[in-house]
Amino acid sequence: MPVVQRRKKNFWRGPWPWLAPTLLILIVFRAYPLGDQFRLALTDMRVSGGEAQYIGLDNFYFIASDPGYQTALFFTIIFTAFSVGGSFILGLGLALLLNEPIRGRVVYRTAILTSWVISAIIVGYIWRLLLNESSAGVFNALFDSIGLQGVNWLSSPTMAVVSVIVADVWRSTAFTMIFMLGGLQTLPTEVLEAARTDGAKAWQRLLFVIVPLLKPLIATALIFSTIATFNVYELILSLTSGGPGNATSTVGFEMFRTAFGGDGGGGLGLIGRGAAMGVSMFMVTLVFAILYIRAGVFSRDYD
Amino acid sequence: MSELNIDGLGKRFGKVEVIPPLDLHVPNGSFTVLVGPSGCGKSTLLRMIAGLEDPDCGILELGGRDVTLAEPADRGIAMVFQSYALYPHMTVEKNIEFGLRLARVPASERKEKIAKAAEALQLEALLQRKPAALSGGQRQRVAIGRAIVRDPKLFLFDEPLSNLDAALRAQMRVELAELHKRLGTTMIYVTHDQVEAMTLADRIVVMNQGRIEQIGSPLELYEAPASLFVAEFIGAPKMNILGGKFAEELGAAKVGLRPEHLFVNGQSSEKWTAKVRLVERLGPETIVYARVEDVGDLIIRAESSLEIPGDSELSVSPDLSNVHCFDGHGSRIEKELS
């Protein structure tokens, strides 16, 4: 009987040499910092230096009873709900609109996408200019020119909350739009035509055919934007610095302010406590991800 | 009444005129097949009838009502698509029910209709399954079920069998023919497969480059093709088209001879010596591909028992009473009966 010669396994011909560079980057810049954050959260490490002491769960006990953190957590939840909801509805609407063969749609798509490409810090500054409460602010100048009174966009706590949400919706709508547009273009045309001959009006096709078919994509888009929004701090930093008072401080911003050094946002430089906040945010984010996946949204009905 | 009248209907995509204005009458209760090669405009015509494509000119009347620009749902049509186009996220039952729900048919009536359709199409055991768990033939049945529960005035089929394998296609052909017989509803069926057209249709509309070449019953088209195009398109194996001296003698630019109108060792004034190139033994018959000097290539339909001599040469004679003559433009020349 002829024996099949087993080919000798050669490490250099296997997958590992090809995976190694990416793996290395992931370990150094993702896995290690994530793990180290858990370690730091159990210490009293400070920016100012000095020997860090192991202090057990003290940082977590502190956060749990800290009213500032609780306010921030509450605001973050409201902020995330409205921002993710708003940008999703707008993004899907724009995607549906720009999926139609209208004139110049490439121009519109590109224009909308720019808001996503600009860094969040810059978006914050742009909106700060727009919302400036003196006559230099674009909106108030507009209001002024038609004889309306200026609005306290950023100095009234309620208006500041609204302003921050609007700015973030403006920023993240493009992301949802691109996601949904990609999905719409993969939808089987004949199925939509079948719905038309079946008598489904535009809104019925959307509700009963398009949205169910896009479900996996919608879930993915929602997970991504929920996580991104929940963790936001740059936009807050440049737009309101968490104010007025603590009205627009998110947990991400609290973490940033707690962990890093003095200037600007009144930082505390408590790296250990900041890391503990980071860990708590990681847990919340994880719960979101599991919830979405659990909802069975990843099951596809296609072949 | 659900006859369809098309008057001067035309369509262009940008600068390309896909369908120059054409007229077509589809009588009530007929099974009309639009047939032609890919790109001949048959699907576009069907889509305009369905309302999925707006015509650039002309009028479309269904059952005496102008529906030229009506929404697909308001035309009283049902369409079966090539890809079946089932809703992948709905069960078979929900797929069939969808149109009825939208039309606000009461639940009890919906149930009754679904049960009836499921029985007729042998779908009862599959009602709770999703399309992904069905075979191609089963999906096609669901698509048909979805169409029939709506009691349409007109059924439209867009190449519904082309995704099925040969055996299933033959079976579905029979089922579709039976369905038409049972329902008696007007049906318009698009295909590029002339066998499907011949077996299903009571009327065939042959299309070429957006124009209608000929309308007639399958046998009319087979026995008296109005043009070279129809002559070559209808019938398998293809009609032999011959030019040269043989055509000239008959007063034509080209002549057509069906493979069964060539006799091996026949008794006729005209006798050719044919060099055999290929023999297909199909069982009930034998198809011979041969070449005749000065006449051209021939396809001959012969008895299954035909024996090919050692030198591969056959004596072949044409059945001169069954010659189709065409002029220089490819139009049929009617022979005077002599």
XYZ file of C-alpha atoms in Angstrom:
641
model
C 0.000 0.000 0.000
C 1.425 3.376 -0.938
C 1.761 5.652 2.058
C 0.761 9.258 1.675
C 3.769 11.381 2.496
C 2.763 13.940 5.066
C 4.121 17.320 4.152
C 6.483 18.636 6.805
C 5.080 21.591 8.662
C 7.260 24.595 8.112
C 6.678 27.481 10.484
C 7.688 30.035 7.847
C 5.099 28.731 5.415
C 2.284 28.794 7.963
C 0.004 31.703 8.797
C 1.925 32.990 11.821
C 4.629 35.011 10.085
C 1.881 36.871 8.229
C -0.210 37.476 11.319
C 2.671 38.458 13.551
C 2.986 42.194 12.712
C -0.709 42.896 13.283
C -0.763 40.713 16.333
C 2.200 42.538 17.773
C 0.555 45.931 17.248
C -2.680 44.666 18.810
C -0.877 43.298 21.842
C 1.272 46.359 22.441
C -1.343 49.021 21.785
C -4.610 47.284 22.697
C -4.339 44.214 24.870
C -1.557 45.442 27.139
C -3.062 48.896 27.905
C -6.459 47.294 28.512
C -4.963 44.817 30.972
C -2.794 47.457 32.566
C -5.839 49.629 33.130
C -7.302 46.906 35.326
C -4.050 46.825 37.312
C -3.881 50.629 37.642
C -7.473 50.758 38.821
C -6.364 48.951 41.960
C -3.617 51.477 42.779
C -3.378 55.105 43.824
C -1.079 56.073 40.968
C -0.851 59.794 40.259
C 0.423 61.925 37.409
C 2.621 63.745 39.885
C 4.632 60.561 40.374
C 5.629 58.829 43.575
C 5.362 55.146 44.378
C 1.958 53.730 43.496
C 0.376 51.716 46.293
C -2.002 48.811 45.924
C -5.244 49.986 47.487
C -7.672 47.235 46.518
C -11.118 48.336 45.428
C -10.951 51.746 47.112
C -11.146 53.581 43.776
C -14.332 51.751 42.884
C -15.868 52.444 46.306
C -15.074 56.122 45.806
C -16.664 56.307 42.333
C -19.743 54.466 43.495
C -20.442 57.112 46.143
C -19.202 60.118 44.160
C -22.181 62.386 43.253
C -20.158 63.975 40.415
C -19.646 60.630 38.779
C -23.285 59.649 39.238
C -24.501 62.875 37.617
C -22.107 62.269 34.760
C -23.325 58.698 34.351
C -26.935 59.849 34.290
C -26.169 62.549 31.738
C -24.165 60.121 29.619
C -27.110 57.734 29.413
C -29.506 60.529 28.345
C -26.920 61.891 25.950
C -26.260 58.471 24.411
C -29.943 57.627 24.029
C -30.829 60.876 22.263
C -27.673 61.118 20.214
C -27.716 57.501 18.987
C -31.468 57.620 18.347
C -31.320 60.969 16.587
C -28.338 60.168 14.419
C -29.784 56.774 13.524
C -33.118 58.157 12.328
C -31.438 61.001 10.457
C -28.769 58.722 9.024
C -31.279 56.154 7.781
C -33.441 58.916 6.308
C -30.519 60.473 4.490
C -29.382 57.062 3.261
C -32.836 56.347 1.844
C -32.852 59.757 0.185
C -29.378 59.439 -1.271
C -30.079 55.907 -2.467
C -32.571 57.356 -4.949
C -31.147 58.352 -8.310
C -31.166 62.078 -7.583
C -28.939 64.623 -9.264
C -25.589 65.269 -7.607
C -25.949 62.637 -4.934
C -22.212 61.993 -4.871
C -21.724 65.629 -3.848
C -24.246 65.281 -1.011
C -22.732 62.016 0.169
C -19.256 63.523 0.277
C -20.449 66.689 1.989
C -22.205 64.706 4.704
C -19.251 62.418 5.175
C -16.928 65.323 5.979
C -18.660 65.809 9.321
C -17.511 62.303 10.261
C -13.983 62.815 9.002
C -13.385 65.953 11.072
C -11.976 65.129 14.503
C -14.372 65.459 17.412
C -12.263 68.167 19.042
C -12.630 70.335 15.947
C -16.341 69.600 15.736
C -16.622 70.884 19.290
C -14.802 74.113 18.432
C -16.901 74.619 15.281
C -20.095 74.298 17.295
C -18.720 76.582 19.970
C -18.304 79.248 17.298
C -21.781 78.620 15.942
C -23.304 78.749 19.419
C -21.286 81.658 20.799
C -23.730 83.716 22.815
C -22.298 87.111 21.870
C -23.046 88.647 18.492
C -20.068 86.689 17.131
C -22.110 83.461 17.365
C -23.642 82.509 14.036
C -27.021 81.411 15.404
C -27.479 84.330 17.735
C -26.403 86.750 15.001
C -29.037 85.165 12.751
C -31.657 85.450 15.478
C -30.629 89.024 16.060
C -30.979 89.946 12.389
C -34.598 88.784 12.333
C -35.361 90.537 15.590
C -35.362 87.509 17.881
C -33.643 87.410 21.209
C -30.398 85.464 21.479
C -30.445 82.049 23.152
C -28.140 80.999 26.002
C -26.941 78.012 24.045
C -24.149 76.995 26.352
C -24.697 78.914 29.593
C -28.134 77.564 30.391
C -27.811 73.971 31.654
C -30.835 72.703 29.709
C -29.830 74.408 26.450
C -26.260 73.187 26.887
C -27.481 69.595 27.102
C -29.534 70.090 23.940
C -26.608 71.778 22.187
C -24.211 68.960 22.996
C -26.690 66.366 21.750
C -27.331 68.289 18.514
C -23.606 68.670 17.876
C -23.029 64.965 18.404
C -25.988 64.010 16.193
C -24.555 66.267 13.508
C -21.258 64.476 13.858
C -22.436 60.860 13.935
C -25.254 61.001 11.385
C -22.756 60.545 8.568
C -21.518 57.305 10.088
C -25.000 55.762 10.193
C -25.766 57.110 6.745
C -22.735 55.479 5.143
C -23.490 52.231 6.937
C -27.134 52.201 5.880
C -26.350 53.314 2.346
C -24.002 50.380 1.986
C -26.752 48.095 3.232
C -29.425 49.550 0.974
C -27.254 48.957 -2.047
C -26.948 45.263 -1.295
C -30.705 44.755 -0.942
C -32.140 42.475 -3.637
C -34.015 44.761 -6.062
C -36.514 42.109 -7.054
C -37.651 41.663 -3.461
C -38.465 45.366 -3.238
C -40.231 45.202 -6.568
C -42.179 42.200 -5.355
C -43.274 44.297 -2.384
C -44.422 47.009 -4.776
C -46.488 44.580 -6.826
C -47.805 43.169 -3.541
C -49.204 46.620 -2.863
C -46.754 47.907 -0.247
C -46.501 51.685 -0.121
C -43.134 53.362 0.433
C -43.448 53.439 4.243
C -44.695 49.853 4.330
C -41.759 48.703 2.227
C -39.456 50.519 4.644
C -41.062 49.093 7.759
C -41.864 45.553 6.662
C -39.137 44.781 4.141
C -36.157 47.147 4.194
C -35.665 47.498 7.952
C -36.026 43.751 8.660
C -33.554 42.981 5.882
C -31.112 45.553 7.238
C -31.479 44.294 10.808
C -27.956 42.865 11.142
C -26.456 46.067 9.776
C -28.667 48.273 11.917
C -27.582 46.352 14.998
C -23.929 46.715 14.105
C -24.308 50.431 13.425
C -26.150 50.878 16.731
C -23.510 49.007 18.697
C -20.720 51.035 17.178
C -22.396 54.376 17.637
C -23.592 53.548 21.156
C -20.078 52.624 22.216
C -18.554 55.659 20.513
C -21.148 57.999 22.006
C -21.018 56.521 25.474
C -17.273 56.974 25.613
C -17.202 60.479 24.127
C -15.046 63.107 25.815
C -13.250 65.161 23.122
C -16.434 66.829 21.931
C -17.365 67.716 25.507
C -13.869 68.951 26.200
C -13.834 71.425 23.329
C -17.502 72.417 23.360
C -18.480 72.876 27.026
C -15.712 71.444 29.226
C -18.531 69.672 31.004
C -20.296 72.874 31.980
C -22.170 74.882 32.924
C -21.445 73.390 36.305
C -21.357 69.686 35.616
C -24.423 69.717 33.346
C -22.740 68.224 30.280
C -20.022 66.130 31.830
C -19.939 62.575 30.497
C -18.243 59.668 32.238
C -15.609 59.746 29.514
C -14.941 63.379 30.290
C -14.930 62.682 34.052
C -12.380 59.942 33.470
C -10.232 62.257 31.407
C -10.494 65.026 33.984
C -9.754 62.686 36.868
C -6.841 60.867 35.324
C -4.864 63.591 33.660
C -3.034 66.695 34.654
C -4.039 70.096 35.897
C -4.591 72.641 33.161
C -7.836 73.517 31.332
C -10.453 71.093 32.597
C -9.227 71.284 36.176
C -7.670 67.838 36.054
C -6.909 65.914 39.227
C -4.089 63.743 37.925
C -5.416 60.674 39.724
C -4.511 57.968 37.233
C -5.618 55.114 39.480
C -9.106 56.536 40.011
C -9.362 57.446 36.310
C -8.467 53.870 35.397
C -11.223 52.626 37.700
C -13.670 54.872 35.806
C -12.316 53.436 32.566
C -12.963 49.929 33.848
C -16.522 50.848 34.776
C -17.087 52.260 31.282
C -15.625 49.114 29.770
C -18.151 47.045 31.734
C -21.106 49.165 30.587
C -19.901 48.995 27.000
C -19.551 45.244 27.275
C -23.121 44.955 28.542
C -24.363 46.973 25.541
C -22.514 44.731 23.120
C -23.856 41.569 24.729
C -27.416 42.925 24.777
C -27.373 43.647 21.048
C -25.858 40.309 20.157
C -28.309 38.514 22.436
C -31.235 40.129 20.634
C -30.493 37.722 17.803
C -29.771 40.536 15.434
C -26.890 38.738 13.815
C -28.984 35.990 12.331
C -29.263 36.474 8.606
C -32.165 35.154 6.613
C -30.299 35.187 3.343
C -28.501 32.201 1.917
C -62.645 40.916 -18.671
C -58.907 41.178 -18.320
C -57.623 41.615 -21.829
C -54.551 43.736 -22.247
C -54.198 46.382 -24.920
C -50.904 48.041 -25.648
C -50.913 50.996 -27.989
C -47.685 52.640 -29.142
C -45.820 51.775 -25.929
C -42.137 52.708 -26.082
C -39.159 52.947 -23.754
C -35.707 54.434 -23.925
C -32.878 54.322 -21.425
C -30.956 57.523 -22.012
C -30.075 57.577 -25.680
C -30.796 53.910 -26.260
C -34.225 53.107 -27.579
C -34.890 49.745 -25.963
C -38.407 49.416 -27.260
C -39.592 51.471 -30.223
C -43.338 52.178 -29.925
C -45.181 48.869 -30.302
C -48.741 47.576 -30.266
C -49.854 44.335 -28.691
C -53.172 42.783 -27.860
C -53.368 40.008 -25.282
C -56.809 38.378 -25.318
C -58.636 37.531 -22.135
C -57.640 34.150 -20.705
C -54.719 33.570 -23.021
C -51.298 32.246 -22.103
C -49.059 34.587 -24.041
C -45.323 34.016 -24.087
C -42.881 36.785 -24.965
C -39.812 35.116 -26.350
C -36.561 36.388 -27.809
C -32.822 36.494 -27.242
C -31.333 38.365 -24.276
C -31.598 42.100 -24.656
C -34.555 41.987 -27.045
C -36.685 44.078 -24.697
C -39.084 41.379 -23.549
C -38.364 41.880 -19.856
C -38.622 45.649 -20.182
C -41.998 45.235 -21.855
C -43.147 42.966 -19.027
C -41.899 45.432 -16.422
C -43.829 48.219 -18.088
C -46.951 46.050 -17.996
C -46.251 45.420 -14.297
C -45.741 49.116 -13.619
C -42.170 48.690 -12.410
C -40.907 50.714 -15.339
C -42.568 53.837 -16.700
C -43.014 53.948 -20.473
C -41.919 57.050 -22.401
C -44.908 56.964 -24.702
C -48.023 54.980 -25.448
C -51.047 53.670 -23.603
C -51.544 50.507 -21.601
C -55.082 49.316 -20.965
C -55.983 46.425 -18.718
C -59.573 45.255 -18.762
C -60.605 48.458 -20.509
C -58.963 50.689 -17.874
C -56.018 52.966 -18.642
C -53.229 51.849 -16.291
C -50.268 53.374 -18.160
C -48.946 55.197 -15.100
C -50.816 53.378 -12.332
C -48.899 51.969 -9.360
C -48.147 48.234 -9.711
C -50.482 47.479 -6.821
C -53.384 49.296 -8.475
C -53.269 47.294 -11.692
C -54.641 43.998 -10.483
C -51.535 42.144 -11.576
C -49.303 39.642 -9.814
C -45.757 38.962 -10.822
C -43.426 36.010 -10.385
C -39.762 36.949 -10.580
C -36.767 35.043 -11.887
C -35.053 35.121 -8.484
C -38.427 34.285 -6.839
C -37.994 37.494 -4.788
C -39.405 35.980 -1.608
C -39.143 38.022 1.579
C -36.207 36.247 3.244
C -37.211 37.256 6.773
C -40.752 35.906 6.529
C -42.020 32.341 6.698
C -43.696 30.828 3.657
C -47.059 31.577 5.210
C -46.195 35.230 5.851
C -44.776 35.554 2.359
C -48.045 34.440 0.852
C -50.045 36.500 3.326
C -48.154 39.778 2.890
C -50.117 41.134 -0.068
C -53.421 40.131 1.526
C -52.533 41.886 4.773
C -51.647 45.050 2.892
C -54.985 44.847 1.101
C -56.660 44.530 4.531
C -58.253 41.193 3.761
C -59.901 39.881 6.957
C -57.928 37.235 8.874
C -60.382 34.395 8.317
C -60.419 34.975 4.577
C -56.624 35.208 4.516
C -56.336 31.887 6.271
C -58.725 30.247 3.865
C -56.885 31.560 0.812
C -53.479 30.533 2.111
C -54.754 27.048 2.910
C -56.210 26.702 -0.579
C -53.064 27.891 -2.318
C -50.848 25.755 -0.079
C -52.890 22.704 -0.932
C -52.822 23.364 -4.662
C -49.067 23.933 -4.633
C -48.167 21.224 -2.084
C -46.793 23.758 0.360
C -48.721 22.701 3.461
C -45.743 21.104 5.180
C -43.539 24.109 4.440
C -45.703 26.976 5.680
C -43.627 27.682 8.793
C -40.275 27.529 7.038
C -38.261 30.469 5.814
C -37.193 30.713 2.166
C -33.559 29.889 2.967
C -34.703 26.422 4.056
C -36.448 25.674 0.760
C -35.211 24.200 -2.506
C -35.392 26.181 -5.748
C -38.543 24.432 -6.897
C -40.240 24.982 -3.544
C -39.339 28.675 -3.579
C -40.815 28.973 -7.026
C -44.038 27.415 -5.769
C -44.176 29.894 -2.913
C -43.706 32.742 -5.380
C -46.587 31.373 -7.427
C -48.662 30.929 -4.288
C -48.027 34.533 -3.338
C -49.287 35.529 -6.766
C -52.444 33.418 -6.918
C -53.885 34.335 -3.501
C -54.294 37.890 -4.716
C -56.732 36.788 -7.447
C -55.052 38.982 -10.050
C -56.588 39.821 -13.393
C -53.244 39.237 -15.020
C -50.281 37.047 -14.115
C -46.808 38.128 -15.149
C -43.908 35.680 -15.189
C -40.346 36.902 -15.714
C -38.226 33.871 -16.673
C -39.525 31.995 -13.647
C -37.895 28.668 -14.465
C -34.418 29.696 -15.529
C -32.901 29.122 -12.077
C -34.132 25.529 -11.910
C -32.431 22.374 -13.151
C -33.661 20.708 -16.327
C -35.808 18.023 -14.691
C -37.508 20.468 -12.342
C -38.048 22.907 -15.181
C -39.921 20.275 -17.185
C -42.053 19.439 -14.146
C -42.816 23.094 -13.352
C -43.785 23.666 -16.979
C -46.492 21.076 -16.622
C -47.610 22.583 -13.308
C -47.808 26.062 -14.797
C -49.819 24.815 -17.773
C -52.215 23.086 -15.378
C -52.453 26.202 -13.251
C -53.458 28.232 -16.270
C -56.032 25.681 -17.245
C -57.514 25.646 -13.750
C -57.569 29.409 -13.169
C -58.287 30.546 -16.707
C -56.591 33.859 -15.897
C -54.664 35.787 -18.530
C -50.960 35.081 -18.240
C -47.969 36.768 -19.806
C -44.741 34.845 -19.599
C -41.265 35.989 -20.561
C -38.564 33.525 -21.528
C -35.574 33.193 -23.803
C -36.133 29.459 -24.027
C -38.112 28.644 -27.137
C -38.973 25.173 -25.821
C -40.724 26.768 -22.850
C -42.516 29.082 -25.231
C -43.652 26.254 -27.490
C -44.870 24.036 -24.658
C -46.668 26.644 -22.560
C -48.093 29.225 -24.894
C -51.308 29.404 -26.785
C -49.870 32.576 -28.305
C -46.202 33.347 -28.806
C -44.875 36.828 -29.346
C -41.388 36.662 -30.849
C -39.347 39.776 -30.106
C -36.099 40.976 -31.605
C -34.316 44.270 -30.864
C -37.385 45.713 -29.156
C -39.671 44.916 -32.080
C -42.307 42.249 -32.441
C -41.256 39.874 -35.219
C -44.330 37.678 -35.246
C -47.347 36.742 -33.171
C -49.009 33.373 -33.509
C -49.728 29.979 -32.045
C -46.703 27.697 -31.546
C -47.547 25.687 -34.656
C -48.164 28.757 -36.789
C -44.707 30.028 -35.922
C -43.188 26.640 -36.538
C -44.914 25.999 -39.825
C -44.944 29.479 -41.269
C -42.257 31.695 -39.729
C -42.745 35.267 -40.948
C -39.052 36.035 -41.000
C -35.639 34.446 -41.051
C -35.230 35.470 -37.408
C -38.323 33.571 -36.294
C -37.419 30.642 -38.530
C -34.048 30.284 -36.839
C -35.271 31.061 -33.320
C -38.174 28.622 -33.146
C -37.533 24.901 -33.324
C -34.814 22.623 -31.987
C -32.622 21.554 -33.586
C -32.495 24.758 -35.579
C -33.895 25.141 -39.055
C -31.312 24.776 -41.829
C -30.868 28.080 -43.634
C -29.423 27.677 -47.107
C -28.416 30.220 -49.704
C -26.602 29.961 -52.981
C -27.773 28.170 -56.096
C -30.385 26.059 -54.340
C -32.147 29.193 -53.027
C -31.824 30.983 -56.339
C -33.521 28.139 -58.178
C -36.486 28.546 -55.841
C -36.567 32.310 -56.413
C -35.418 33.243 -52.930
C -32.407 34.849 -51.227
C -32.433 32.249 -48.475
C -34.429 29.110 -47.950
C -35.149 27.273 -44.732
C -35.557 23.550 -44.248
C -36.494 21.938 -40.931
C -34.223 19.014 -39.939
C -37.174 16.633 -40.288
C -37.717 17.760 -43.883
C -34.467 16.232 -45.058
C -34.723 12.581 -46.009
C -31.849 10.164 -45.939
C -31.930 7.980 -49.097
C -35.162 9.726 -50.083
C -36.787 9.627 -53.533
C -36.698 13.162 -54.837
C -35.536 14.989 -57.940
C -32.997 16.846 -55.807
C -30.303 14.615 -54.334
C -27.273 15.681 -52.310
C -24.254 13.806 -51.109
C -23.703 14.721 -47.465
C -20.474 14.151 -45.550
C -21.343 13.248 -41.955
C -19.524 15.295 -39.312
C -21.292 14.308 -36.103
C -24.058 11.944 -35.048
C -26.207 12.389 -31.929
C -28.097 9.267 -30.885
C -30.953 10.609 -28.780
C -32.915 7.376 -28.549
C -36.200 8.029 -30.324
C -34.350 9.782 -33.118
C -30.902 10.458 -34.444
C -29.595 13.928 -35.263
C -26.986 14.056 -38.011
C -24.712 17.049 -38.595
C -23.445 16.917 -42.167
C -21.942 19.075 -44.870
C -22.986 19.210 -48.519
C -20.629 20.660 -51.109
C -22.053 23.874 -52.674
C -25.127 23.802 -50.398
C -23.813 24.175 -46.883
C -24.045 22.618 -43.416
C -27.140 20.596 -42.637
C -28.812 19.254 -39.531
C -30.873 16.164 -40.317
C -33.436 14.501 -38.077
C -33.375 10.788 -38.908
C -34.672 7.484 -37.602
C -32.970 6.079 -34.551
C -31.973 3.020 -36.556
C -30.028 5.041 -39.132
C -26.736 3.436 -40.037
C -23.822 5.543 -41.114
C -21.883 3.947 -44.000
C -18.134 3.379 -43.786
C -17.239 6.331 -46.002
C -19.498 8.617 -43.903
C -21.430 9.720 -46.956
C -25.202 9.858 -46.996
C -27.596 10.540 -49.819
C -29.931 13.286 -48.628
C -32.881 14.858 -50.374
C -34.901 17.884 -49.295
C -38.676 17.783 -48.968
C -39.427 20.474 -51.538
C -43.036 20.844 -50.418
C -41.814 22.052 -47.023
C -39.269 24.644 -48.070
C -39.541 28.115 -46.462
C -38.457 30.922 -48.791
C -37.183 34.322 -47.628
C -36.323 37.464 -49.588
C -33.219 39.618 -49.245
C -34.683 41.434 -46.199
C -35.367 38.150 -44.434
C -39.131 38.334 -44.939
C -41.124 35.288 -45.846
C -42.123 34.767 -49.482
C -45.468 33.002 -49.711
C -45.256 30.191 -52.227
C -47.975 29.968 -54.825
C -49.708 26.654 -54.502
C -48.895 24.689 -57.594
